[in-house]
Tab-separated table of C-alpha atoms in Angstrom:
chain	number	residue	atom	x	y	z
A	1	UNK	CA	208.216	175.067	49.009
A	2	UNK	CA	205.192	174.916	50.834
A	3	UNK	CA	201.629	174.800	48.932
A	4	UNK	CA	200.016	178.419	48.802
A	5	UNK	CA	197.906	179.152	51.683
A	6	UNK	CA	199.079	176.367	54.013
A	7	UNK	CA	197.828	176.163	57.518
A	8	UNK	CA	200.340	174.507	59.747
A	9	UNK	CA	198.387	171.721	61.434
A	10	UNK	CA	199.750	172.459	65.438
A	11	UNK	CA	198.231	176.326	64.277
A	12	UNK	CA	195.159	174.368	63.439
A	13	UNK	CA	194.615	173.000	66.562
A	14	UNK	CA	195.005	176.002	68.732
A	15	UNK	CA	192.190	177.658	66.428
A	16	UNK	CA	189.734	175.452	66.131
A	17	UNK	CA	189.171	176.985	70.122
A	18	UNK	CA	187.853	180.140	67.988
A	19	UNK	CA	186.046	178.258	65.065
A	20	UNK	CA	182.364	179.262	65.855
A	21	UNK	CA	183.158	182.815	66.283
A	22	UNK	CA	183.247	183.051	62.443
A	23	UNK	CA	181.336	181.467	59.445
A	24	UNK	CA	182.949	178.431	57.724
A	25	UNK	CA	184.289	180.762	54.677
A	26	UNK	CA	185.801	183.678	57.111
A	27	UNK	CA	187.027	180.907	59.129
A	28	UNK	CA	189.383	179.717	56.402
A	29	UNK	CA	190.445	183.426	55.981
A	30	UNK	CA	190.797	184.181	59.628
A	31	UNK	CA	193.490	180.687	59.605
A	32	UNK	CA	195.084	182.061	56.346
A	33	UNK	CA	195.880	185.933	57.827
A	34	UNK	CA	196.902	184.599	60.986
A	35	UNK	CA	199.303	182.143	59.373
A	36	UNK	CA	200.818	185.121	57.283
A	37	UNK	CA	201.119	187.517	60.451
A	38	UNK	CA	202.945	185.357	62.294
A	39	UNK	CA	204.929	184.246	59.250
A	40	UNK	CA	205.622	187.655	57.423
A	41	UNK	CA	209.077	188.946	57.922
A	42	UNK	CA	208.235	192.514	55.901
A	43	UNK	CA	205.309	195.066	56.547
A	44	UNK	CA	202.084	193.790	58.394
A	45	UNK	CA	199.646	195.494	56.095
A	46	UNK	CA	196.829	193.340	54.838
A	47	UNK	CA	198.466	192.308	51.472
A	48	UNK	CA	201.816	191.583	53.592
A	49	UNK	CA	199.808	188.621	55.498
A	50	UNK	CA	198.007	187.860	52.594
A	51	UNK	CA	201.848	187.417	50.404
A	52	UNK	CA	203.400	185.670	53.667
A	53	UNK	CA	200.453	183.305	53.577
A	54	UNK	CA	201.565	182.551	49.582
A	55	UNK	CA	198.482	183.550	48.265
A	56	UNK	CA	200.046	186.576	46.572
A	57	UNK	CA	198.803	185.670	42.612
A	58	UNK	CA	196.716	182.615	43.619
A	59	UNK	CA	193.498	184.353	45.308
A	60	UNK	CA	192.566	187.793	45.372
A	61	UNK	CA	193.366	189.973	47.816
A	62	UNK	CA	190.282	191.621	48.216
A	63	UNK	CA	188.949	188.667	50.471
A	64	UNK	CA	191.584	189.859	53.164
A	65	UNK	CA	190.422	193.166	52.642
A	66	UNK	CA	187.016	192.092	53.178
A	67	UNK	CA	188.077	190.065	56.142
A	68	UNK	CA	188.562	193.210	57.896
A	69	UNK	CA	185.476	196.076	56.517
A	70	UNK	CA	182.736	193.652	55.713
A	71	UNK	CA	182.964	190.126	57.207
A	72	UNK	CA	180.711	188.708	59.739
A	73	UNK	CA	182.962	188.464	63.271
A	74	UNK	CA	183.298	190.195	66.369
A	75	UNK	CA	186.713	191.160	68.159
A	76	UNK	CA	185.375	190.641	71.190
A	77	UNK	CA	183.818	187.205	70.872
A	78	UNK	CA	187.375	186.398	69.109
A	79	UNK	CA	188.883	187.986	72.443
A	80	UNK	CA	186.544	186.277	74.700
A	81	UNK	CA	187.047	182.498	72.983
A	82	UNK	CA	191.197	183.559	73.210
A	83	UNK	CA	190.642	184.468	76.666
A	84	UNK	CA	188.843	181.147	78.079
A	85	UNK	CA	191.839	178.985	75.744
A	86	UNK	CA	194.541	181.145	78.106
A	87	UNK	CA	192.721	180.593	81.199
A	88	UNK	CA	192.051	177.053	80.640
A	89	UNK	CA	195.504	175.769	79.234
A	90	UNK	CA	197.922	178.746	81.202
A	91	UNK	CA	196.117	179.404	84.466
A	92	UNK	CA	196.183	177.293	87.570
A	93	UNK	CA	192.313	176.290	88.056
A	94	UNK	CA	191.514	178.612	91.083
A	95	UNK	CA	193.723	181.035	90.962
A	96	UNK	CA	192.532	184.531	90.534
A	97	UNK	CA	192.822	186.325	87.308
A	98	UNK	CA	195.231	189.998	86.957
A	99	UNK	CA	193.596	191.481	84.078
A	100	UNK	CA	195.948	194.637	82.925
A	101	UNK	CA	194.670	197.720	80.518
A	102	UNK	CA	196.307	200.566	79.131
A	103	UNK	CA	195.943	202.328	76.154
A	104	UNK	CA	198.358	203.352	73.419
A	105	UNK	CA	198.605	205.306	69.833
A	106	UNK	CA	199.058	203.888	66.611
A	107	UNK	CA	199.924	206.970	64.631
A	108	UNK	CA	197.690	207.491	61.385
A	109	UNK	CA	197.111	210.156	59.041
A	110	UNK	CA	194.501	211.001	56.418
A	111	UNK	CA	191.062	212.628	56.700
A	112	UNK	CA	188.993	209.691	55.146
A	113	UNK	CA	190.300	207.195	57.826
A	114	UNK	CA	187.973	206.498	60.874
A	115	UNK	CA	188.944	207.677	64.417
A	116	UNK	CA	192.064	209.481	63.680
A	117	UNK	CA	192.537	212.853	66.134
A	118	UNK	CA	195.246	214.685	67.097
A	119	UNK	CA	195.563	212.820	70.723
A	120	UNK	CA	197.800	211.874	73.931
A	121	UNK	CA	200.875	209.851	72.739
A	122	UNK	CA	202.819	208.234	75.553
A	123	UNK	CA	205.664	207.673	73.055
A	124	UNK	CA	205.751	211.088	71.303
A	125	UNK	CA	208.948	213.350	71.486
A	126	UNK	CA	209.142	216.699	72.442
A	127	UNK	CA	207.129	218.337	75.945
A	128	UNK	CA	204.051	218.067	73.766
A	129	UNK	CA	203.449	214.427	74.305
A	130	UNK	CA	200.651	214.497	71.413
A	131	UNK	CA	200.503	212.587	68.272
A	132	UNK	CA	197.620	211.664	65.734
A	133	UNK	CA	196.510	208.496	64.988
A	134	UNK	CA	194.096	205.626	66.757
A	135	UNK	CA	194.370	204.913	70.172
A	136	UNK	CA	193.136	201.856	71.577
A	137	UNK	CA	192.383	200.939	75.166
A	138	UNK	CA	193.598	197.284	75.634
A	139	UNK	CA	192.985	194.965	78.392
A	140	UNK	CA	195.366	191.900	78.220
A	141	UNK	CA	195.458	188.553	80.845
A	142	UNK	CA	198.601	188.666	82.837
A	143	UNK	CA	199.936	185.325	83.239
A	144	UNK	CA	202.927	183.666	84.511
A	145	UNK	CA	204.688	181.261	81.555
A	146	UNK	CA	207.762	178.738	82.867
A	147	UNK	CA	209.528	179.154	79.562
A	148	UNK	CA	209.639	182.797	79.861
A	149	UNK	CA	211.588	185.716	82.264
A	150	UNK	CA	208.975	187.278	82.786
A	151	UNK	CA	205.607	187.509	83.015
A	152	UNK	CA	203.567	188.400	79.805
A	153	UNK	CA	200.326	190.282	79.450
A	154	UNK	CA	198.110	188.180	76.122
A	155	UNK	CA	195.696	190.965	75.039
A	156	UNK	CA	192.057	189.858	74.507
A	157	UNK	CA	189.603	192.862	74.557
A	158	UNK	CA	190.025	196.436	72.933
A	159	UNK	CA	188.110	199.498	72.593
A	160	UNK	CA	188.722	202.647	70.297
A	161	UNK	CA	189.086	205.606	71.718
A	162	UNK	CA	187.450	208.765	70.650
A	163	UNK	CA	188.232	211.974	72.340
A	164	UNK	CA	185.947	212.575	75.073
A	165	UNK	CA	185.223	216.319	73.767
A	166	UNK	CA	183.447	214.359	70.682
A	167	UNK	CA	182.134	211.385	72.125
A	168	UNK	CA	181.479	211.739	75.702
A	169	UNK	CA	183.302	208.559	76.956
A	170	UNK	CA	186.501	208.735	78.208
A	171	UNK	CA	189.244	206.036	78.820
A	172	UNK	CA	188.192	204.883	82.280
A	173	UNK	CA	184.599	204.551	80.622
A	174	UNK	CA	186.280	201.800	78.073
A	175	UNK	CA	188.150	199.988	80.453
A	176	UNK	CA	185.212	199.763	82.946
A	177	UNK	CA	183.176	198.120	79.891
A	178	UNK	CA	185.960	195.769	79.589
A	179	UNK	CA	186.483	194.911	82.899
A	180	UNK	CA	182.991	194.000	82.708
A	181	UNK	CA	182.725	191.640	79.353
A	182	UNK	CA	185.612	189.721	81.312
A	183	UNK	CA	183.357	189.756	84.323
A	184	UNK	CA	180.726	188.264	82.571
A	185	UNK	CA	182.644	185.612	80.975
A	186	UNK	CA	184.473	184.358	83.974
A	187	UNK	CA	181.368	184.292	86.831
A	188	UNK	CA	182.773	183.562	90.186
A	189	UNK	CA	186.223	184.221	89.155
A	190	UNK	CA	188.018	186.627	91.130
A	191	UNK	CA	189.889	189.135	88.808
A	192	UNK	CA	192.001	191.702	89.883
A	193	UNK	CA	192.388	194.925	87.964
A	194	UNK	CA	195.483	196.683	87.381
A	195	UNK	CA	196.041	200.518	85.851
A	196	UNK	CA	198.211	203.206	85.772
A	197	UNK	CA	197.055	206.701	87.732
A	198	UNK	CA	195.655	207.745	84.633
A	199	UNK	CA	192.593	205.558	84.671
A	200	UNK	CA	190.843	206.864	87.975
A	201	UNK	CA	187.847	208.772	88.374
A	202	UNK	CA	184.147	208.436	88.782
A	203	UNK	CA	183.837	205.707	85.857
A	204	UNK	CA	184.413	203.021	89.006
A	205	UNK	CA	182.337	204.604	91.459
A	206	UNK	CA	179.625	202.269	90.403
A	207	UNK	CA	179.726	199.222	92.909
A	208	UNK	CA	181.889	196.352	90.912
A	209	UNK	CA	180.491	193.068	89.986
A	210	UNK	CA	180.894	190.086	92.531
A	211	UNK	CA	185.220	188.911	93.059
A	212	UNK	CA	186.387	191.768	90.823
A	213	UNK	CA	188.981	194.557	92.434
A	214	UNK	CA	191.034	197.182	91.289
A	215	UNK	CA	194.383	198.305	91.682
A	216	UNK	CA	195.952	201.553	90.930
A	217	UNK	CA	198.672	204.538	91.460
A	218	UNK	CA	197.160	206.934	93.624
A	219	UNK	CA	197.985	210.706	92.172
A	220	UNK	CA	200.039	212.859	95.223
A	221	UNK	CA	197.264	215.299	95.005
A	222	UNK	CA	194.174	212.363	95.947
A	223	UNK	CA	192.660	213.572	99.232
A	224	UNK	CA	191.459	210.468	101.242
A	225	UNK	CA	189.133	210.644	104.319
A	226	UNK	CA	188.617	207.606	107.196
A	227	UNK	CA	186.447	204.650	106.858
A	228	UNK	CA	182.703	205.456	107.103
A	229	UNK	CA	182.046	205.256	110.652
A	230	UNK	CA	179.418	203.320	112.309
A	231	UNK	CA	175.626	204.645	112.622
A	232	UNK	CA	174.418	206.456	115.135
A	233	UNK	CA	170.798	206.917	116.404
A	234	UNK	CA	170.980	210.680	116.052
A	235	UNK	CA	168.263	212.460	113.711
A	236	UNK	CA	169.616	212.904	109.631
A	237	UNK	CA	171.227	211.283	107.331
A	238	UNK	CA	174.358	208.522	108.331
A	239	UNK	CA	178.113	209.930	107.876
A	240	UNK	CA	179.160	208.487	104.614
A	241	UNK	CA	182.583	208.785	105.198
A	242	UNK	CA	185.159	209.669	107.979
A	243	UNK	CA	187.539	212.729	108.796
A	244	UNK	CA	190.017	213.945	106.116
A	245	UNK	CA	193.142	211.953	106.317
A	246	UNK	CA	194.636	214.173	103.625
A	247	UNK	CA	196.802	213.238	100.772
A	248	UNK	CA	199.069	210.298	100.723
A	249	UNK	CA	201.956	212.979	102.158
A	250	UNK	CA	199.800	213.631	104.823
A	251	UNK	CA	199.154	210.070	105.814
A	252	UNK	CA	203.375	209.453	105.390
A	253	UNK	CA	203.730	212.038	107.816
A	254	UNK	CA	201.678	210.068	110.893
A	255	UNK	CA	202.175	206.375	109.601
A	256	UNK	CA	203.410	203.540	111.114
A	257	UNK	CA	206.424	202.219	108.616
A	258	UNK	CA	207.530	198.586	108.634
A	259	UNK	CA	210.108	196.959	107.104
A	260	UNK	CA	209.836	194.099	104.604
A	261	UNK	CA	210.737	192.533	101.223
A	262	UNK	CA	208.649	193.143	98.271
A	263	UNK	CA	208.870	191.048	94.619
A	264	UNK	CA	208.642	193.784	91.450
A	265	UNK	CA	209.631	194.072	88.378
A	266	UNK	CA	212.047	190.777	88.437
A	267	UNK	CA	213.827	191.448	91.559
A	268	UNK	CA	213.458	191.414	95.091
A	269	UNK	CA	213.764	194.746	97.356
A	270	UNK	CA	213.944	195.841	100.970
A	271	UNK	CA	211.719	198.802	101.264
A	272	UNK	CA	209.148	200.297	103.929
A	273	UNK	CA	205.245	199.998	103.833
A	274	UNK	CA	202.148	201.426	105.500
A	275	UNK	CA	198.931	200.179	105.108
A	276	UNK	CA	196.448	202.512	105.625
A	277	UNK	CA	192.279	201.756	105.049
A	278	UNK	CA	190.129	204.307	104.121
A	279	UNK	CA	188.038	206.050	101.347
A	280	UNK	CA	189.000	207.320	98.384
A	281	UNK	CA	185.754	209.767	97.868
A	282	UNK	CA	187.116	211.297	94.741
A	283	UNK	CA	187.070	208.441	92.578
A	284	UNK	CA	185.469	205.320	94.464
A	285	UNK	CA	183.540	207.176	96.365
A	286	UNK	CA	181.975	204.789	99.508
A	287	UNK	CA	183.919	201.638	98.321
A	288	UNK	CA	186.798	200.607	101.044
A	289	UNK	CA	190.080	200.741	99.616
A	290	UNK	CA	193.634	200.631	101.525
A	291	UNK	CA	196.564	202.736	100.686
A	292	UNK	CA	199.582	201.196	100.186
A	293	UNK	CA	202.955	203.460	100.897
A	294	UNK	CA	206.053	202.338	99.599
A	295	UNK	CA	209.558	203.812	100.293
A	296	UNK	CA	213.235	202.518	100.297
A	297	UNK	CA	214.680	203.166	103.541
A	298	UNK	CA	217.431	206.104	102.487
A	299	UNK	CA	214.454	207.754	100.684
A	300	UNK	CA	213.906	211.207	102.197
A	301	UNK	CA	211.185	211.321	100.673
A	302	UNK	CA	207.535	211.500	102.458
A	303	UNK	CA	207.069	208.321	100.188
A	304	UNK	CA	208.300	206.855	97.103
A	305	UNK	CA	204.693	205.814	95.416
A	306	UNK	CA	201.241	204.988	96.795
A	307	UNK	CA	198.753	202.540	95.601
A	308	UNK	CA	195.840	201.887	96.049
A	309	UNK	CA	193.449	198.741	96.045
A	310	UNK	CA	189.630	197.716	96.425
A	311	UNK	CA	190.884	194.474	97.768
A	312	UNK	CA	191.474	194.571	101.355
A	313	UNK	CA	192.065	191.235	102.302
A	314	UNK	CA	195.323	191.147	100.426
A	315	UNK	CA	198.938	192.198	102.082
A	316	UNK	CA	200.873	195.178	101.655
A	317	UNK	CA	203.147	192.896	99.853
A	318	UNK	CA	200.826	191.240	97.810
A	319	UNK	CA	199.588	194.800	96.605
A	320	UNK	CA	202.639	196.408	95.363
A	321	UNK	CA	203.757	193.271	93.724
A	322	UNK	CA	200.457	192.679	91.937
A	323	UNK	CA	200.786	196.691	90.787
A	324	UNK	CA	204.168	195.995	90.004
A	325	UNK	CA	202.918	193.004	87.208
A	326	UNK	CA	200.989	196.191	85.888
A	327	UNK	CA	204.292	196.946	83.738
A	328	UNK	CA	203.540	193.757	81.263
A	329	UNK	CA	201.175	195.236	79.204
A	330	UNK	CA	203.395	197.730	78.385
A	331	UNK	CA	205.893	195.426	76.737
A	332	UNK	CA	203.287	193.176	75.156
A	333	UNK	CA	202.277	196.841	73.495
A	334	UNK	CA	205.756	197.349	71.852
A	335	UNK	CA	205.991	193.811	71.064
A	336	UNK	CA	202.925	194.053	69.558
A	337	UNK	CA	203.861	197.174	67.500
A	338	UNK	CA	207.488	195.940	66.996
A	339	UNK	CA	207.218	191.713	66.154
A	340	UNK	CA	203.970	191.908	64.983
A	341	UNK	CA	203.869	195.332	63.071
A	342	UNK	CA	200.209	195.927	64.474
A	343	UNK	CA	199.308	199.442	62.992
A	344	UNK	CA	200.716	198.929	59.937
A	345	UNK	CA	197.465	197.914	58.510
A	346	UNK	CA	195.960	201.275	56.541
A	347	UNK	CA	192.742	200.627	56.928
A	348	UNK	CA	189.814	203.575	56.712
A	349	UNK	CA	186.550	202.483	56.800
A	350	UNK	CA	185.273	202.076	60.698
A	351	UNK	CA	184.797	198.551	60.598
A	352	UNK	CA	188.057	197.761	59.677
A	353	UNK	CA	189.745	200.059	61.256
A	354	UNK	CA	188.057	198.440	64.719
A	355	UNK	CA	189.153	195.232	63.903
A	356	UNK	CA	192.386	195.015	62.526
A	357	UNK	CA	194.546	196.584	65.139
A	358	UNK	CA	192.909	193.972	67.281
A	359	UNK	CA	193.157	191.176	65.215
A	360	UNK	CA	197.616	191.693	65.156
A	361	UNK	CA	197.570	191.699	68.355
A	362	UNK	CA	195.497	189.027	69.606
A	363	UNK	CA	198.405	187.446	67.037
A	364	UNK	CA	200.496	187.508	69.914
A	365	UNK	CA	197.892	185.456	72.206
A	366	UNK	CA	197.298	182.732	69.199
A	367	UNK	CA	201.512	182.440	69.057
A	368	UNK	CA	201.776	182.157	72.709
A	369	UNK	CA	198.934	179.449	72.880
A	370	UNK	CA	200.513	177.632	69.956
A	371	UNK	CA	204.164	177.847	71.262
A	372	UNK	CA	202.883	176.659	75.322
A	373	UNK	CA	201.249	173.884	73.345
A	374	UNK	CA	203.933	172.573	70.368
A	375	UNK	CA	207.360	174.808	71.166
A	376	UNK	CA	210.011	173.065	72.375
A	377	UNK	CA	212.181	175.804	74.770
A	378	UNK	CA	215.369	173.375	75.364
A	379	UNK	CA	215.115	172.956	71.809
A	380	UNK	CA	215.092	176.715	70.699
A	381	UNK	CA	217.615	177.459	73.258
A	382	UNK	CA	220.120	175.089	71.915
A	383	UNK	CA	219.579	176.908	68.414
A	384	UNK	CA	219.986	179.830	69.808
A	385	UNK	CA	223.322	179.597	71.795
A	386	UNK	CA	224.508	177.954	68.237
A	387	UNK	CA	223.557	180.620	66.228
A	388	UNK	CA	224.717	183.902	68.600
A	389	UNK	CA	227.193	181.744	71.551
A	390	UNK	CA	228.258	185.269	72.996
A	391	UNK	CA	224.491	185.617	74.546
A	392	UNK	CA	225.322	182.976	77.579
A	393	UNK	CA	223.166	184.503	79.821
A	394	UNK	CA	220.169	183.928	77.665
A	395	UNK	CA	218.160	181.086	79.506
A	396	UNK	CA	214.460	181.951	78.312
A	397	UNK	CA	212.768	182.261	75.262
A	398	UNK	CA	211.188	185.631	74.137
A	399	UNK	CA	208.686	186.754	71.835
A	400	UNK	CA	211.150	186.841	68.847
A	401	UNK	CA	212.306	183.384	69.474
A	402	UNK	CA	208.497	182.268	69.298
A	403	UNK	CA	207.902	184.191	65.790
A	404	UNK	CA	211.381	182.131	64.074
A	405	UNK	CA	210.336	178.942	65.603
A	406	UNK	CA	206.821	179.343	64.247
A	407	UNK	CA	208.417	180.297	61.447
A	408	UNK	CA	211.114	177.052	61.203
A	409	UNK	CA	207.956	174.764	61.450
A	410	UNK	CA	206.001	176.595	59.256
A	411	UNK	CA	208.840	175.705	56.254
A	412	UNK	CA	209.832	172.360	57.381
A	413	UNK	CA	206.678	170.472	58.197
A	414	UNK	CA	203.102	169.830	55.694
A	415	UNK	CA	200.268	167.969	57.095
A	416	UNK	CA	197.740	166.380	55.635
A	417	UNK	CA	195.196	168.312	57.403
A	418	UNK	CA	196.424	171.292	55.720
A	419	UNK	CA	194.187	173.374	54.413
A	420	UNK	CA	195.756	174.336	50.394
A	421	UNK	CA	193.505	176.897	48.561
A	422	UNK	CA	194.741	176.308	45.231
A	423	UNK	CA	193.588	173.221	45.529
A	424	UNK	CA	189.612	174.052	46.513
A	425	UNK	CA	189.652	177.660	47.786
A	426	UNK	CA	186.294	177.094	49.728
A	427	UNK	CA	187.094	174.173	51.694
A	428	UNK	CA	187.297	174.230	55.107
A	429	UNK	CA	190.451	172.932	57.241
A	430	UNK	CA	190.133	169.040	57.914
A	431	UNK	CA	189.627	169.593	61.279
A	432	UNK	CA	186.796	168.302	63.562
A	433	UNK	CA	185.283	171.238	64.981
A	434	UNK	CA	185.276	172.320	68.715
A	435	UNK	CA	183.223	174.635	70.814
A	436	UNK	CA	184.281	178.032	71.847
């Protein structure tokens, strides 16, 4: 049986990336909850971790609780020091960086706990499509992973959403300020910026920092207009935009269709395309953007879906592929919810409430770092086909496959650089430190 409170060393290392984000003492928390998130096979609430990290009896649970309402860390300097880890150890230096964001529920009840209103719920049943709860906008790196089908989305920033009626900022507002704090830490980076339709409007009319674009649906009811057209020497003010080109039905009806192959969601499709520049004046106002139409070739249909993009350089192609990798952070969201339990934490007080839903899943980030960095796919596979042989297809690991091999090492190897409370509760790991 392992010591209470062990730290698997390989975990160790991945962390000590984060180490200056917290003090030395919150540090050896942080290490400790993280350990029994990813290790917990029952409920994710704080005392879960806290048991699946075997210090159930040995130290009191009230320093996970106040790991979460009173402790001295930010999410978003935890986010920030995940984020440069992913991009240095799981992105090709140079390439650009697709930086998804969405926003989902996690249903809560209770008039004492912070940030709970009756809300959207993309999940909810009936025509209502309302729940009550939290809901968190999350923006998430999308990167590509060889020992994976697919690509995955690693959440790193989040914001909690307040209904605009009470607080004045809506969703769009969030995400912009995201968009931004990844901006900032990644100067001279390009990142592109995917969303679903439901994040336009006039939060990204504000000109966008230097190599960032965005990527969208375009609603059927946009109305686009031409390019702004060149100045003339006439008296008055300059033409800031150019005739109505209509909606994206309207452009379908005049455009010039071509046929090609397009990558999305895992396979490879013939389809139609027109690329069409102009203005979006509704919601970017001035900035260029071209419309993308996309439509398989027995569609009779005026188009199957439109998107748009700030980046004009790119192809058609490139465009509806790159919208396409939007879907990820969806699945990292019920991954999150489902592997990881995140939500189940029943937190009230604000500050806790604001950090723990993004401290389970920036879990999935740490495992994903740890398992790029000490899993062994050909390894897991092989245990796999053993242990369920009528899955032959099954040449990739998932998520779940990540959790039982953290798991497997977690029982059958102790370091000496483990950190064991029971032995002196206030030391740190034996690690050297590293900068963030």
């Amino acid at each position: 049986m392992l010591p209470a409170g062990t730290v698997l060393a390989s975990l160790l290392s991945v962390l000590e990336g984060v180490r200056l984000v917290f003090t030395a003492p919150t540090f050896i928390t942080f290490t400790q909850l993280v350990t029994g998130l990813l290790a917990a096979t029952g409920p994710r609430t704080v005392t879960g971790m806290w048991g699946a990290a075997g210090l159930a009896g040995v130290s009191h649970h009230a320093r996970a609780h106040r790991f979460f309402s009173d402790a001295r860390w930010s999410p978003d300097a935890l986010g920030l020091a995940l984020a440069r880890l992913v991009v240095a150890r799981l992105v090709d230096d140079g390439r650009p960086l697709r930086v998804g964001i969405d926003d989902t529920l996690f249903h809560r009840y209770g008039s004492k706990t912070h940030g709970v209103f009756w809300q959207h719920d993309g999940s909810a049943k009936g025509r209502d499509g309302i729940g009550r709860g939290n809901c968190f906008v999350v923006a998430g790196l999308i990167v590509t992973l060889p020992f994976m089908a697919r690509q995955v989305c690693l959440p790193v920033l989040f914001r909690l959403y307040i209904p605009k009626n009470k607080s004045g900022i809506s969703k769009p507002d969030l995400a912009r300020e995201l968009v931004g704090l990844v901006a900032a830490a990644f100067p001279g980076r390009q990142i592109d910026v995917v969303v679903d339709a439901a994040y336009r409007g006039p939060a990204w009319r504000t000109p966008f920092p230097a190599k960032v674009t965005f990527t969208t649906r375009l609603a059927s009811n946009a109305v686009l207009y031409g390019p702004r057209p060149p100045r003339t020497r006439r008296r008055g003010r300059p033409r800031l935009k150019g005739d109505r080109l209509g909606t994206p039905a309207d452009l379908a009806a005049t455009a010039t269709w071509r046929r090609t192959r397009v990558r999305r969601y895992g396979s490879t499709d013939t389809v139609l395309i027109a690329v069409i520049p102009c203005l979006w004046w509704g919601s970017l106002y001035t900035t260029p953007v071209v419309v993308v139409l996309v439509k398989t070739p027995d569609s009779t249909k005026p188009y199957d879906i439109a998107v748009v993009s700030t980046d004009t350089t790119a192809t058609g192609e490139a465009l509806i592929a790159r919208y396409a990798d939007r879907w990820s952070i969806e699945q990292t969201i019920k991954d999150c919810k489902t592997l990881l339990g995140t939500g189940e934490t029943a937190n009230r007080v604000p500050a806790a409430v604001q950090r723990s839903v993004p401290f389970t899943m920036l879990g999935l980030t740490i495992l994903i770092l740890w398992y790029a960095q000490h899993g062994n796919a050909v390894t897991d596979l092989a245990i796999a086909h053993a242990g369920r042989p009528w899955y032959r297809r099954k040449t990739h690991i998932s998520i779940d496959d990540m959790l039982i091999a953290f798991r497997r090492a977690r029982i059958t190897t102790i370091s000496a650089g483990h950190n064991t409370p029971d032995q002196n509760p206030t030391s740190p790991p034996t690690s050297t430190p590293t900068a963030a």
